[in-house]
Coordinates of N, CA and C in Angstrom, one line a residue:
X1184 N -7.6 11.3 -34.5 CA -6.7 10.4 -35.3 C -6.6 9.0 -34.6
X1185 N -6.9 8.0 -35.4 CA -6.9 6.6 -34.9 C -5.5 6.2 -34.6
X1186 N -5.4 5.4 -33.6 CA -4.1 4.8 -33.2 C -4.1 3.3 -33.4
X1187 N -2.9 2.8 -33.7 CA -2.8 1.3 -33.8 C -2.1 0.8 -32.6
X1188 N -2.8 -0.1 -31.9 CA -2.3 -0.7 -30.7 C -2.0 -2.2 -30.9
X1189 N -1.0 -2.7 -30.1 CA -0.7 -4.1 -30.1 C -0.7 -4.5 -28.6
X1190 N -1.3 -5.7 -28.3 CA -1.4 -6.1 -27.0 C -0.1 -6.2 -26.2
X1191 N 1.0 -6.4 -26.9 CA 2.3 -6.5 -26.3 C 3.1 -5.3 -26.5
X1192 N 3.1 -4.7 -27.7 CA 4.0 -3.6 -28.1 C 3.4 -2.3 -27.8
X1193 N 2.1 -2.2 -27.4 CA 1.4 -0.9 -27.1 C 1.1 -0.1 -28.3
X1194 N 1.2 1.2 -28.1 CA 0.9 2.2 -29.2 C 2.0 2.1 -30.2
X1195 N 1.8 1.6 -31.4 CA 2.8 1.3 -32.4 C 3.4 2.6 -33.0
X1196 N 2.8 3.7 -32.7 CA 3.3 5.0 -33.3 C 3.9 5.9 -32.3
X1197 N 3.9 5.5 -31.0 CA 4.5 6.3 -30.0 C 6.0 6.3 -30.0
X1198 N 6.7 7.5 -29.9 CA 8.1 7.6 -29.8 C 8.7 7.1 -28.5
X1199 N 7.8 6.8 -27.5 CA 8.2 6.2 -26.2 C 8.1 4.7 -26.4
X1200 N 9.2 4.0 -26.6 CA 9.2 2.6 -26.9 C 9.4 1.8 -25.6
X1201 N 8.4 1.0 -25.2 CA 8.6 0.2 -24.0 C 7.8 -1.1 -24.2
X1202 N 8.2 -2.2 -23.5 CA 7.5 -3.4 -23.4 C 8.0 -4.2 -22.3
X1203 N 7.3 -5.3 -21.9 CA 7.8 -6.2 -20.9 C 9.1 -6.8 -21.3
X1204 N 10.1 -6.6 -20.4 CA 11.5 -7.1 -20.8 C 11.4 -8.7 -20.9
X1205 N 10.4 -9.4 -20.4 CA 10.3 -10.8 -20.5 C 10.0 -11.2 -22.0
X1206 N 9.6 -10.2 -22.8 CA 9.4 -10.4 -24.2 C 10.6 -11.1 -24.9
X1207 N 11.8 -10.7 -24.4 CA 13.0 -11.2 -25.0 C 13.5 -12.5 -24.6
X1208 N 12.9 -13.1 -23.6 CA 13.1 -14.5 -23.2 C 14.6 -14.9 -23.1
X1209 N 14.9 -16.0 -23.9 CA 16.3 -16.5 -23.8 C 17.4 -15.6 -24.2
X1210 N 17.0 -14.5 -24.9 CA 18.1 -13.6 -25.4 C 18.7 -12.9 -24.2
X1211 N 18.0 -12.7 -23.2 CA 18.6 -11.9 -22.0 C 18.9 -12.9 -20.8
X1212 N 18.6 -14.1 -21.0 CA 18.7 -15.1 -19.9 C 20.1 -15.1 -19.2
X1213 N 21.1 -15.1 -20.0 CA 22.5 -15.1 -19.5 C 23.3 -13.9 -19.9
X1214 N 22.6 -12.9 -20.4 CA 23.3 -11.7 -20.9 C 23.8 -10.8 -19.7
X1215 N 25.0 -10.3 -19.8 CA 25.5 -9.4 -18.8 C 24.7 -8.1 -18.8
X1216 N 24.6 -7.5 -17.6 CA 24.0 -6.2 -17.5 C 25.1 -5.1 -17.2
X1217 N 24.9 -4.0 -17.8 CA 25.8 -2.8 -17.7 C 25.0 -1.7 -17.1
X1218 N 25.7 -1.0 -16.2 CA 25.1 0.3 -15.6 C 25.6 1.4 -16.5
X1219 N 24.7 2.3 -16.9 CA 25.0 3.4 -17.7 C 24.6 4.7 -16.9
X1220 N 25.5 5.6 -16.7 CA 25.2 6.8 -15.9 C 24.4 7.8 -16.8
X1221 N 23.7 8.7 -16.1 CA 23.0 9.7 -16.8 C 23.9 10.6 -17.6
X1222 N 23.4 10.9 -18.8 CA 24.2 11.7 -19.8 C 25.3 10.9 -20.5
X1223 N 25.5 9.6 -20.2 CA 26.5 8.8 -20.8 C 26.0 8.2 -22.1
X1224 N 26.8 8.3 -23.2 CA 26.5 7.7 -24.5 C 26.8 6.2 -24.4
X1225 N 25.9 5.4 -25.0 CA 26.2 4.0 -25.1 C 26.7 3.6 -26.5
X1226 N 26.3 4.4 -27.5 CA 26.9 4.4 -28.8 C 26.7 5.7 -29.5
X1227 N 27.4 5.9 -30.6 CA 27.4 7.1 -31.3 C 27.8 6.9 -32.7
X1228 N 27.6 7.8 -33.7 CA 27.9 7.6 -35.1 C 29.4 7.3 -35.3
X1229 N 29.6 6.3 -36.1 CA 31.0 5.9 -36.3 C 31.5 4.8 -35.4
X1230 N 30.9 4.6 -34.3 CA 31.3 3.5 -33.3 C 31.0 2.2 -33.9
X1231 N 31.9 1.2 -33.8 CA 31.7 -0.1 -34.4 C 30.5 -0.7 -33.6
X1232 N 29.6 -1.3 -34.4 CA 28.4 -2.0 -33.8 C 28.6 -3.4 -33.6
X1233 N 28.9 -3.8 -32.4 CA 29.2 -5.2 -32.1 C 28.2 -5.9 -31.2
X1234 N 27.2 -5.2 -30.8 CA 26.2 -5.7 -29.9 C 24.9 -4.9 -30.0
X1235 N 23.8 -5.6 -29.5 CA 22.5 -4.8 -29.3 C 22.3 -4.7 -27.8
X1236 N 21.5 -3.7 -27.4 CA 21.2 -3.5 -26.0 C 19.7 -3.5 -25.7
X1237 N 19.4 -4.1 -24.6 CA 18.0 -4.1 -24.2 C 17.9 -3.4 -22.9
X1238 N 17.0 -2.4 -22.8 CA 17.0 -1.5 -21.6 C 16.3 -2.3 -20.5
X1239 N 17.1 -2.5 -19.4 CA 16.6 -3.2 -18.2 C 16.0 -2.3 -17.2
X1240 N 16.4 -1.0 -17.2 CA 15.9 0.0 -16.3 C 16.4 1.4 -16.8
X1241 N 15.6 2.4 -16.5 CA 15.9 3.7 -16.9 C 15.4 4.1 -18.3
X1242 N 16.0 5.1 -18.9 CA 15.5 5.5 -20.3 C 16.7 6.0 -21.1
X1243 N 16.6 5.9 -22.4 CA 17.7 6.4 -23.3 C 17.0 7.2 -24.4
X1244 N 17.7 8.3 -24.7 CA 17.2 9.1 -25.9 C 18.1 8.7 -27.1
X1245 N 17.4 8.2 -28.1 CA 18.1 7.8 -29.4 C 17.9 8.9 -30.4
X1246 N 19.0 9.5 -30.8 CA 18.8 10.7 -31.6 C 19.9 10.8 -32.8
X1247 N 19.5 11.6 -33.8 CA 20.5 11.9 -34.8 C 21.0 13.3 -34.6
X1248 N 22.4 13.4 -34.8 CA 23.0 14.7 -34.6 C 23.7 15.1 -35.9
X1249 N 23.3 16.3 -36.4 CA 23.8 16.8 -37.7 C 25.2 17.5 -37.4
X1250 N 26.0 17.6 -38.4 CA 27.3 18.2 -38.2 C 27.2 19.7 -37.8
X1251 N 26.0 20.3 -38.1 CA 25.8 21.7 -37.7 C 25.5 21.8 -36.2
X1252 N 25.2 20.6 -35.5 CA 24.9 20.6 -34.1 C 23.4 20.4 -33.9
X1253 N 22.6 20.5 -35.0 CA 21.1 20.3 -34.8 C 20.9 18.8 -34.5
X1254 N 19.9 18.6 -33.6 CA 19.6 17.3 -33.2 C 18.1 16.9 -33.5
X1255 N 17.8 15.7 -33.8 CA 16.5 15.2 -33.9 C 16.3 13.9 -33.0
X1256 N 15.5 14.1 -32.0 CA 15.2 12.9 -31.2 C 14.3 12.0 -32.0
X1257 N 14.8 10.7 -32.2 CA 14.0 9.8 -32.9 C 13.0 9.0 -32.0
X1258 N 13.5 8.5 -30.9 CA 12.6 7.9 -30.0 C 13.2 7.8 -28.6
X1259 N 12.4 7.5 -27.6 CA 12.9 7.3 -26.2 C 12.8 5.8 -25.9
X1260 N 13.9 5.2 -25.6 CA 13.9 3.8 -25.3 C 13.7 3.6 -23.8
X1261 N 12.6 3.0 -23.4 CA 12.2 2.7 -22.1 C 12.5 1.3 -21.8
X1262 N 12.2 0.8 -20.5 CA 12.5 -0.6 -20.2 C 11.8 -1.6 -21.2
X1263 N 12.6 -2.6 -21.6 CA 12.2 -3.6 -22.6 C 12.5 -3.2 -24.0
X1264 N 12.9 -2.0 -24.3 CA 13.2 -1.6 -25.7 C 14.6 -2.1 -26.1
X1265 N 14.7 -2.5 -27.3 CA 16.0 -2.9 -27.9 C 16.6 -1.7 -28.7
X1266 N 17.8 -1.4 -28.5 CA 18.4 -0.3 -29.2 C 19.7 -0.8 -29.9
X1267 N 20.0 -0.2 -31.1 CA 21.2 -0.4 -31.8 C 21.1 -1.7 -32.7
X1268 N 19.9 -2.2 -32.8 CA 19.8 -3.5 -33.6 C 19.9 -3.4 -35.1
X1269 N 19.5 -2.3 -35.7 CA 19.5 -2.1 -37.1 C 21.0 -2.2 -37.6
X1270 N 21.8 -1.3 -37.1 CA 23.2 -1.3 -37.5 C 23.9 -2.5 -37.2
X1271 N 23.6 -3.1 -36.0 CA 24.3 -4.4 -35.6 C 23.9 -5.5 -36.6
X1272 N 22.7 -5.7 -36.9 CA 22.3 -6.7 -37.8 C 22.9 -6.5 -39.2
X1273 N 23.0 -5.3 -39.7 CA 23.5 -5.0 -41.0 C 25.1 -5.0 -41.0
X1274 N 25.7 -5.1 -39.8 CA 27.1 -5.1 -39.7 C 27.8 -3.7 -40.0
X1275 N 27.0 -2.6 -39.8 CA 27.5 -1.3 -40.0 C 27.9 -0.6 -38.7
X1276 N 28.7 0.5 -38.9 CA 28.9 1.3 -37.7 C 27.6 2.0 -37.3
X1277 N 27.5 2.4 -36.0 CA 26.3 3.0 -35.5 C 26.1 4.3 -36.3
X1278 N 24.8 4.6 -36.6 CA 24.4 5.8 -37.3 C 23.7 6.8 -36.4
X1279 N 23.4 6.5 -35.2 CA 22.7 7.4 -34.3 C 23.4 7.4 -32.9
X1280 N 23.0 8.2 -32.0 CA 23.5 8.3 -30.7 C 22.5 7.9 -29.7
X1281 N 22.9 7.1 -28.7 CA 21.9 6.7 -27.6 C 22.5 7.2 -26.3
X1282 N 21.8 8.0 -25.6 CA 22.3 8.6 -24.4 C 21.3 8.4 -23.2
X1283 N 21.9 8.0 -22.1 CA 21.1 7.7 -20.9 C 20.5 9.0 -20.4
X1284 N 19.2 9.0 -20.2 CA 18.5 10.2 -19.7 C 18.7 10.3 -18.2
X1285 N 18.8 9.1 -17.6 CA 18.9 8.9 -16.1 C 19.8 7.7 -15.9
X1286 N 20.1 7.4 -14.6 CA 20.8 6.2 -14.3 C 20.1 5.0 -14.8
X1287 N 20.8 4.2 -15.6 CA 20.1 3.2 -16.4 C 20.9 1.9 -16.4
X1288 N 20.3 0.8 -16.8 CA 20.9 -0.5 -17.0 C 20.5 -1.1 -18.3
X1289 N 21.4 -1.8 -18.9 CA 21.1 -2.5 -20.2 C 21.6 -3.9 -20.1
X1290 N 20.9 -4.8 -20.9 CA 21.5 -6.1 -21.2 C 22.3 -5.9 -22.5
X1291 N 23.5 -6.5 -22.5 CA 24.3 -6.4 -23.7 C 24.4 -7.7 -24.4
X1292 N 24.0 -7.8 -25.6 CA 23.9 -9.1 -26.4 C 24.9 -9.0 -27.6
X1293 N 26.0 -9.7 -27.6 CA 26.9 -9.6 -28.8 C 26.2 -10.0 -30.1
X1294 N 26.7 -9.4 -31.2 CA 26.0 -9.7 -32.5 C 26.0 -11.2 -32.8
X1295 N 27.1 -11.9 -32.6 CA 27.1 -13.3 -32.9 C 26.0 -14.1 -32.2
X1296 N 25.8 -13.7 -30.9 CA 24.8 -14.4 -30.1 C 23.4 -14.0 -30.6
X1297 N 23.2 -12.8 -31.0 CA 21.9 -12.4 -31.5 C 21.6 -13.2 -32.8
X1298 N 22.6 -13.3 -33.7 CA 22.3 -14.0 -35.0 C 22.2 -15.5 -34.7
X1299 N 22.9 -16.0 -33.8 CA 22.7 -17.5 -33.5 C 21.3 -17.8 -33.0
X1300 N 20.8 -16.9 -32.1 CA 19.5 -17.2 -31.6 C 18.4 -16.9 -32.6
X1301 N 18.7 -15.9 -33.5 CA 17.7 -15.6 -34.5 C 17.5 -16.8 -35.5
X1302 N 18.6 -17.5 -35.7 CA 18.6 -18.7 -36.6 C 18.1 -19.9 -36.0
X1303 N 18.2 -20.0 -34.7 CA 17.8 -21.3 -34.0 C 16.5 -21.2 -33.1
X1304 N 16.1 -20.0 -32.8 CA 15.0 -19.8 -31.9 C 13.8 -19.1 -32.7
X1305 N 12.9 -19.9 -33.1 CA 11.8 -19.4 -33.9 C 11.0 -18.3 -33.2
X1306 N 10.7 -18.5 -31.9 CA 10.0 -17.5 -31.1 C 10.7 -16.1 -31.1
X1307 N 12.0 -16.2 -30.8 CA 12.8 -14.9 -30.8 C 12.8 -14.3 -32.2
X1308 N 13.0 -15.1 -33.2 CA 13.0 -14.5 -34.6 C 11.7 -13.8 -34.9
X1309 N 10.5 -14.4 -34.5 CA 9.2 -13.7 -34.6 C 9.2 -12.4 -33.8
X1310 N 9.7 -12.5 -32.6 CA 9.7 -11.2 -31.8 C 10.5 -10.1 -32.4
X1311 N 11.7 -10.5 -32.9 CA 12.5 -9.5 -33.6 C 11.8 -8.8 -34.8
X1312 N 11.2 -9.7 -35.6 CA 10.4 -9.1 -36.7 C 9.3 -8.2 -36.3
X1313 N 8.6 -8.6 -35.2 CA 7.5 -7.8 -34.7 C 8.0 -6.4 -34.2
X1314 N 9.1 -6.5 -33.4 CA 9.7 -5.3 -32.8 C 10.2 -4.4 -33.9
X1315 N 10.9 -5.0 -34.9 CA 11.4 -4.1 -36.0 C 10.2 -3.5 -36.8
X1316 N 9.1 -4.2 -36.9 CA 8.0 -3.6 -37.6 C 7.3 -2.5 -36.8
X1317 N 7.3 -2.7 -35.5 CA 6.8 -1.6 -34.6 C 7.6 -0.4 -34.8
X1318 N 8.9 -0.5 -34.9 CA 9.8 0.7 -35.0 C 9.5 1.3 -36.4
X1319 N 9.4 0.5 -37.4 CA 9.1 1.0 -38.8 C 7.8 1.8 -38.8
X1320 N 6.8 1.3 -38.1 CA 5.5 1.9 -38.0 C 5.6 3.3 -37.3
X1321 N 6.4 3.4 -36.3 CA 6.7 4.6 -35.6 C 7.4 5.6 -36.5
X1322 N 8.3 5.2 -37.3 CA 9.0 6.1 -38.2 C 8.1 6.6 -39.3
X1323 N 7.3 5.7 -39.9 CA 6.3 6.1 -40.9 C 5.4 7.2 -40.3
X1324 N 4.9 7.0 -39.1 CA 4.1 8.0 -38.4 C 4.8 9.3 -38.3
X1325 N 6.1 9.3 -37.9 CA 6.8 10.5 -37.7 C 7.0 11.2 -39.1
X1326 N 7.2 10.5 -40.1 CA 7.3 11.1 -41.5 C 6.0 11.8 -41.8
X1327 N 4.9 11.1 -41.6 CA 3.6 11.6 -41.8 C 3.3 12.9 -41.1
X1328 N 3.7 12.9 -39.8 CA 3.4 14.1 -39.0 C 4.3 15.3 -39.5
X1329 N 5.6 15.0 -39.8 CA 6.4 16.1 -40.2 C 6.0 16.6 -41.6
X1330 N 5.4 15.7 -42.4 CA 5.0 16.1 -43.7 C 3.7 16.9 -43.8
X1331 N 2.8 16.5 -42.9 CA 1.4 17.0 -43.1 C 0.8 17.8 -41.9
X1332 N 1.5 17.7 -40.7 CA 0.9 18.3 -39.5 C 1.6 19.6 -39.1
X1333 N 0.9 20.5 -38.5 CA 1.5 21.7 -37.9 C 2.2 21.4 -36.6
X1334 N 3.0 22.3 -36.1 CA 3.7 22.0 -34.9 C 2.8 21.8 -33.7
X1335 N 1.7 22.6 -33.7 CA 0.7 22.4 -32.5 C 0.1 21.0 -32.6
X1336 N -0.1 20.5 -33.8 CA -0.7 19.1 -33.9 C 0.3 18.1 -33.4
X1337 N 1.6 18.3 -33.8 CA 2.6 17.3 -33.4 C 2.8 17.3 -31.9
X1338 N 2.8 18.5 -31.3 CA 2.9 18.6 -29.8 C 1.7 18.0 -29.1
X1339 N 0.5 18.3 -29.6 CA -0.6 17.6 -29.0 C -0.6 16.1 -29.1
X1340 N -0.1 15.6 -30.2 CA 0.0 14.2 -30.4 C 1.0 13.6 -29.4
X1341 N 2.1 14.3 -29.2 CA 3.1 13.8 -28.3 C 2.6 13.8 -26.8
X1342 N 1.8 14.8 -26.5 CA 1.2 14.9 -25.1 C 0.3 13.7 -24.9
X1343 N -0.5 13.4 -26.0 CA -1.4 12.2 -25.9 C -0.6 10.9 -25.7
X1344 N 0.5 10.8 -26.4 CA 1.3 9.6 -26.2 C 1.9 9.5 -24.8
X1345 N 2.2 10.7 -24.2 CA 2.7 10.7 -22.9 C 1.6 10.3 -21.9
X1346 N 0.4 10.7 -22.2 CA -0.7 10.3 -21.3 C -0.9 8.7 -21.3
X1347 N -0.7 8.1 -22.5 CA -0.8 6.7 -22.6 C 0.4 5.9 -22.0
X1348 N 1.6 6.5 -22.0 CA 2.8 5.9 -21.5 C 3.0 6.2 -20.0
X1349 N 2.7 7.4 -19.6 CA 3.1 7.8 -18.2 C 1.9 8.5 -17.5
X1350 N 0.7 8.4 -18.0 CA -0.4 9.1 -17.4 C -0.9 8.4 -16.2
X1351 N -1.3 9.2 -15.2 CA -1.9 8.6 -14.0 C -3.3 9.4 -13.8
X1352 N -4.4 8.6 -13.8 CA -5.7 9.2 -13.7 C -5.9 9.9 -12.3
X1353 N -6.3 11.1 -12.2 CA -6.6 11.8 -11.0 C -7.9 12.5 -11.1
X1354 N -8.4 13.1 -10.1 CA -9.7 13.8 -10.1 C -9.6 15.0 -11.0
X1355 N -8.3 15.6 -11.1 CA -8.1 16.8 -11.9 C -7.9 16.6 -13.3
X1356 N -7.4 15.4 -13.7 CA -7.1 15.1 -15.0 C -6.0 14.0 -15.1
X1357 N -5.2 13.9 -16.1 CA -4.2 12.9 -16.3 C -2.8 13.5 -15.9
X1358 N -2.2 13.0 -14.8 CA -1.0 13.5 -14.4 C 0.1 12.8 -15.1
X1359 N 1.0 13.5 -15.7 CA 2.2 12.9 -16.5 C 3.3 12.7 -15.5
X1360 N 3.5 11.5 -15.1 CA 4.6 11.1 -14.1 C 5.9 11.0 -14.8
X1361 N 6.3 12.1 -15.5 CA 7.6 12.1 -16.2 C 8.0 13.6 -16.4
X1362 N 9.2 13.9 -16.0 CA 9.7 15.3 -16.3 C 10.3 15.4 -17.7
X1363 N 9.9 16.4 -18.4 CA 10.5 16.6 -19.7 C 10.6 18.1 -19.9
X1364 N 11.5 18.6 -20.8 CA 11.7 20.0 -21.1 C 11.0 20.3 -22.4
X1365 N 10.8 21.6 -22.6 CA 10.3 22.1 -23.9 C 11.3 21.8 -25.0
X1366 N 12.6 21.8 -24.6 CA 13.7 21.5 -25.6 C 13.5 20.1 -26.1
X1367 N 13.3 19.2 -25.2 CA 13.1 17.8 -25.6 C 11.8 17.6 -26.4
X1368 N 10.8 18.2 -26.0 CA 9.5 18.2 -26.8 C 9.8 18.8 -28.2
X1369 N 10.5 19.8 -28.3 CA 10.8 20.5 -29.6 C 11.6 19.6 -30.5
X1370 N 12.5 18.8 -29.9 CA 13.4 18.0 -30.7 C 12.6 16.8 -31.3
X1371 N 11.7 16.2 -30.5 CA 10.9 15.1 -30.9 C 9.9 15.6 -32.0
X1372 N 9.3 16.8 -31.7 CA 8.3 17.3 -32.6 C 8.9 18.0 -33.9
X1373 N 10.2 18.1 -33.9 CA 11.0 18.8 -35.0 C 10.5 20.2 -35.2
X1374 N 10.5 20.9 -34.1 CA 10.2 22.3 -34.1 C 11.2 23.1 -33.3
X1375 N 11.0 24.4 -33.2 CA 12.0 25.2 -32.4 C 11.6 25.1 -30.9
X1376 N 12.5 25.4 -30.1 CA 12.2 25.4 -28.6 C 11.3 26.5 -28.3
X1377 N 11.4 27.7 -29.0 CA 10.5 28.8 -28.8 C 9.1 28.4 -29.2
X1378 N 8.9 27.7 -30.3 CA 7.6 27.3 -30.7 C 7.0 26.3 -29.7
X1379 N 7.8 25.4 -29.3 CA 7.3 24.4 -28.3 C 6.9 25.1 -27.0
X1380 N 7.8 26.0 -26.6 CA 7.5 26.7 -25.3 C 6.2 27.5 -25.4
X1381 N 6.1 28.3 -26.5 CA 4.9 29.1 -26.7 C 3.6 28.2 -26.8
X1382 N 3.7 27.1 -27.5 CA 2.5 26.2 -27.6 C 2.1 25.7 -26.2
X1383 N 3.1 25.2 -25.4 CA 2.8 24.7 -24.1 C 2.2 25.9 -23.2
X1384 N 2.8 27.1 -23.3 CA 2.2 28.2 -22.6 C 0.8 28.5 -22.9
X1385 N 0.5 28.4 -24.3 CA -0.9 28.6 -24.7 C -1.8 27.5 -24.2
X1386 N -1.4 26.3 -24.2 CA -2.2 25.2 -23.7 C -2.5 25.4 -22.2
X1387 N -1.5 25.9 -21.5 CA -1.7 26.2 -20.1 C -2.7 27.4 -19.9
X1388 N -2.5 28.4 -20.7 CA -3.4 29.6 -20.6 C -4.9 29.2 -20.9
X1389 N -5.1 28.2 -21.8 CA -6.4 27.8 -22.1 C -7.0 26.7 -21.2
X1390 N -6.2 26.4 -20.2 CA -6.6 25.4 -19.2 C -6.6 23.9 -19.7
X1391 N -5.9 23.7 -20.8 CA -5.9 22.3 -21.4 C -4.8 21.5 -20.6
X1392 N -3.7 22.1 -20.3 CA -2.7 21.5 -19.4 C -2.3 22.4 -18.3
X1393 N -1.7 21.9 -17.3 CA -1.3 22.7 -16.1 C 0.0 22.1 -15.6
X1394 N 0.9 23.0 -15.2 CA 2.2 22.5 -14.7 C 2.2 22.5 -13.2
X1395 N 2.5 21.3 -12.6 CA 2.5 21.1 -11.2 C 3.7 20.4 -10.7
X1396 N 4.5 21.1 -9.9 CA 5.7 20.5 -9.3 C 6.7 20.0 -10.3
X1397 N 6.8 20.8 -11.4 CA 7.8 20.4 -12.5 C 7.3 19.4 -13.5
X1398 N 6.0 18.9 -13.3 CA 5.4 17.9 -14.2 C 4.1 18.5 -14.7
X1399 N 3.5 17.8 -15.7 CA 2.3 18.4 -16.4 C 1.1 17.5 -16.0
X1400 N 0.0 18.2 -15.9 CA -1.3 17.6 -15.7 C -2.2 18.0 -17.0
X1401 N -2.6 16.9 -17.7 CA -3.5 17.2 -18.8 C -5.0 17.2 -18.3
X1402 N -5.6 18.4 -18.4 CA -6.9 18.6 -17.8 C -8.0 18.4 -18.8
X1403 N -7.7 18.5 -20.1 CA -8.7 18.4 -21.2 C -8.2 17.5 -22.3
X1404 N -8.2 16.2 -22.2 CA -7.7 15.3 -23.2 C -8.5 15.4 -24.5
X1405 N -9.8 15.6 -24.4 CA -10.7 15.7 -25.6 C -10.2 16.9 -26.4
X1406 N -9.9 18.0 -25.8 CA -9.4 19.2 -26.5 C -8.1 18.9 -27.2
X1407 N -7.2 18.2 -26.5 CA -5.9 17.8 -27.1 C -6.2 17.0 -28.4
X1408 N -7.1 16.0 -28.3 CA -7.4 15.2 -29.5 C -7.9 16.1 -30.7
X1409 N -8.7 17.2 -30.3 CA -9.2 18.1 -31.4 C -8.1 18.9 -32.0
X1410 N -7.1 19.3 -31.2 CA -6.0 20.0 -31.7 C -5.1 19.1 -32.6
X1411 N -5.0 17.9 -32.1 CA -4.2 16.9 -32.9 C -4.8 16.8 -34.3
X1412 N -6.1 16.8 -34.4 CA -6.8 16.7 -35.7 C -6.8 17.9 -36.5
X1413 N -6.2 19.0 -36.0 CA -6.1 20.2 -36.8 C -6.9 21.5 -36.3
X1414 N -7.6 21.3 -35.2 CA -8.3 22.5 -34.8 C -7.3 23.5 -34.1
X1415 N -7.6 24.8 -34.3 CA -6.7 25.8 -33.8 C -6.8 26.0 -32.3
X1416 N -5.7 26.4 -31.7 CA -5.8 26.8 -30.3 C -6.1 28.2 -30.3
X1417 N -7.2 28.6 -29.7 CA -7.7 30.0 -29.7 C -6.6 30.9 -29.0
X1418 N -6.3 32.0 -29.7 CA -5.3 32.9 -29.1 C -5.9 33.7 -28.0

């Protein structure tokens, strides 16, 4: 499956959203920074949207939570990612929840300042449009995956994205320098935790991935690409 890359925004379809924080230039120049503790929500559905946040350090999970308790992880906001901008620009209450995965810091930009700079700073306006388009591209890809791909394909695709975002080349393969659980993988792939766990176990059994010290090593990236394209994992 071909991927669309941007020299600044990276893989436009990856749910791990990151970019150089300097991309935001004057917007963060005098913006205050807030420390957010692990597992702390920075916004949630129904909360008034008065500001946007740019991740200065750490990571946030941005997710939808149904009244039944079911969750869908939409994306992971890494350093440089802006979060909460859609509802803020529209003047709506927040529609999703953003939770710090680890100790994190954000720049906080009030809505009035965001709109002022959007109207007076042509470079920033262009960057906001590009960033919004990058997120739209990601959401289109997610809809496509959920509509047409099997769970094994979706999990393979996410592992490939992790290789691109957090992979470290070693003699044994690509070491994913990021801890994640099967529950997190299941939520992003929109499948059950049992299915995600069984798929990861099968990938390990076939020698495609290996778990080392709580993290994963991708040993056969070519095979992952084949699974992503629809080839079966041999039982």
